[in-house]
């Protein structure tokens, strides 16, 4: 069960990485309108969801009894990563 939780945390952090890439990409876009910025972030959000669901489906197919701890730790890790990222950006400004 501990392995499922650790793997869920890793998957949650990896699921947030496309959003960090998208925010970095949007910051360097200069000549596009709002749709360009939102489009990049929406694509990165879609990739993030695909990564999260793929990891959850893989866990369900390999070890169904460990799926609940994996998915819960994945969701908590993604939420905490997003909160820490937002707070750290806010503190830096």
GROMACS .gro file of C-alpha atoms in nm:
model
   93
    1UNK     CA    1   0.000   0.000   0.000
    2UNK     CA    2   0.290   0.236   0.073
    3UNK     CA    3   0.424   0.178  -0.277
    4UNK     CA    4   0.087   0.273  -0.426
    5UNK     CA    5   0.083   0.595  -0.225
    6UNK     CA    6   0.440   0.686  -0.326
    7UNK     CA    7   0.365   0.612  -0.692
    8UNK     CA    8   0.044   0.816  -0.665
    9UNK     CA    9   0.236   1.113  -0.528
   10UNK     CA   10   0.488   1.083  -0.812
   11UNK     CA   11   0.208   1.064  -1.068
   12UNK     CA   12   0.037   1.368  -0.915
   13UNK     CA   13   0.353   1.575  -0.934
   14UNK     CA   14   0.417   1.456  -1.290
   15UNK     CA   15   0.058   1.548  -1.377
   16UNK     CA   16   0.128   1.910  -1.281
   17UNK     CA   17   0.440   1.942  -1.498
   18UNK     CA   18   0.254   2.022  -1.826
   19UNK     CA   19   0.084   2.314  -1.651
   20UNK     CA   20   0.419   2.454  -1.538
   21UNK     CA   21   0.543   2.420  -1.897
   22UNK     CA   22   0.232   2.598  -2.023
   23UNK     CA   23   0.270   2.885  -1.778
   24UNK     CA   24   0.634   2.923  -1.877
   25UNK     CA   25   0.537   2.917  -2.245
   26UNK     CA   26   0.259   3.178  -2.199
   27UNK     CA   27   0.497   3.414  -2.021
   28UNK     CA   28   0.720   3.425  -2.331
   29UNK     CA   29   0.438   3.478  -2.582
   30UNK     CA   30   0.433   3.839  -2.693
   31UNK     CA   31   0.229   3.890  -3.008
   32UNK     CA   32  -0.082   3.680  -2.959
   33UNK     CA   33  -0.417   3.769  -2.814
   34UNK     CA   34  -0.595   3.619  -2.519
   35UNK     CA   35  -0.698   3.314  -2.718
   36UNK     CA   36  -0.335   3.220  -2.776
   37UNK     CA   37  -0.258   3.232  -2.405
   38UNK     CA   38  -0.573   3.046  -2.308
   39UNK     CA   39  -0.526   2.793  -2.586
   40UNK     CA   40  -0.180   2.695  -2.465
   41UNK     CA   41  -0.300   2.662  -2.107
   42UNK     CA   42  -0.606   2.459  -2.209
   43UNK     CA   43  -0.393   2.217  -2.413
   44UNK     CA   44  -0.156   2.178  -2.118
   45UNK     CA   45  -0.453   2.118  -1.887
   46UNK     CA   46  -0.582   1.851  -2.126
   47UNK     CA   47  -0.241   1.683  -2.130
   48UNK     CA   48  -0.235   1.695  -1.751
   49UNK     CA   49  -0.576   1.525  -1.730
   50UNK     CA   50  -0.467   1.261  -1.981
   51UNK     CA   51  -0.157   1.183  -1.775
   52UNK     CA   52  -0.359   1.159  -1.455
   53UNK     CA   53  -0.627   0.933  -1.604
   54UNK     CA   54  -0.371   0.714  -1.780
   55UNK     CA   55  -0.183   0.660  -1.454
   56UNK     CA   56  -0.508   0.581  -1.271
   57UNK     CA   57  -0.623   0.337  -1.540
   58UNK     CA   58  -0.283   0.169  -1.539
   59UNK     CA   59  -0.302   0.124  -1.163
   60UNK     CA   60  -0.657  -0.010  -1.184
   61UNK     CA   61  -0.560  -0.260  -1.451
   62UNK     CA   62  -0.248  -0.380  -1.264
   63UNK     CA   63  -0.361  -0.378  -0.901
   64UNK     CA   64  -0.729  -0.311  -0.848
   65UNK     CA   65  -0.708  -0.338  -0.470
   66UNK     CA   66  -0.449  -0.056  -0.454
   67UNK     CA   67  -0.637   0.179  -0.686
   68UNK     CA   68  -0.810   0.384  -0.417
   69UNK     CA   69  -0.492   0.480  -0.224
   70UNK     CA   70  -0.315   0.548  -0.554
   71UNK     CA   71  -0.586   0.777  -0.692
   72UNK     CA   72  -0.638   0.960  -0.364
   73UNK     CA   73  -0.267   1.023  -0.317
   74UNK     CA   74  -0.243   1.131  -0.681
   75UNK     CA   75  -0.521   1.387  -0.638
   76UNK     CA   76  -0.384   1.516  -0.308
   77UNK     CA   77  -0.032   1.547  -0.452
   78UNK     CA   78  -0.160   1.736  -0.756
   79UNK     CA   79  -0.359   1.973  -0.535
   80UNK     CA   80  -0.071   2.032  -0.295
   81UNK     CA   81   0.172   2.086  -0.581
   82UNK     CA   82  -0.061   2.346  -0.733
   83UNK     CA   83  -0.106   2.520  -0.397
   84UNK     CA   84   0.267   2.527  -0.326
   85UNK     CA   85   0.335   2.656  -0.677
   86UNK     CA   86   0.077   2.933  -0.645
   87UNK     CA   87   0.190   3.038  -0.299
   88UNK     CA   88   0.555   3.041  -0.401
   89UNK     CA   89   0.477   3.259  -0.704
   90UNK     CA   90   0.275   3.492  -0.483
   91UNK     CA   91   0.552   3.520  -0.224
   92UNK     CA   92   0.817   3.588  -0.489
   93UNK     CA   93   0.626   3.890  -0.622
   0.00000   0.00000   0.00000
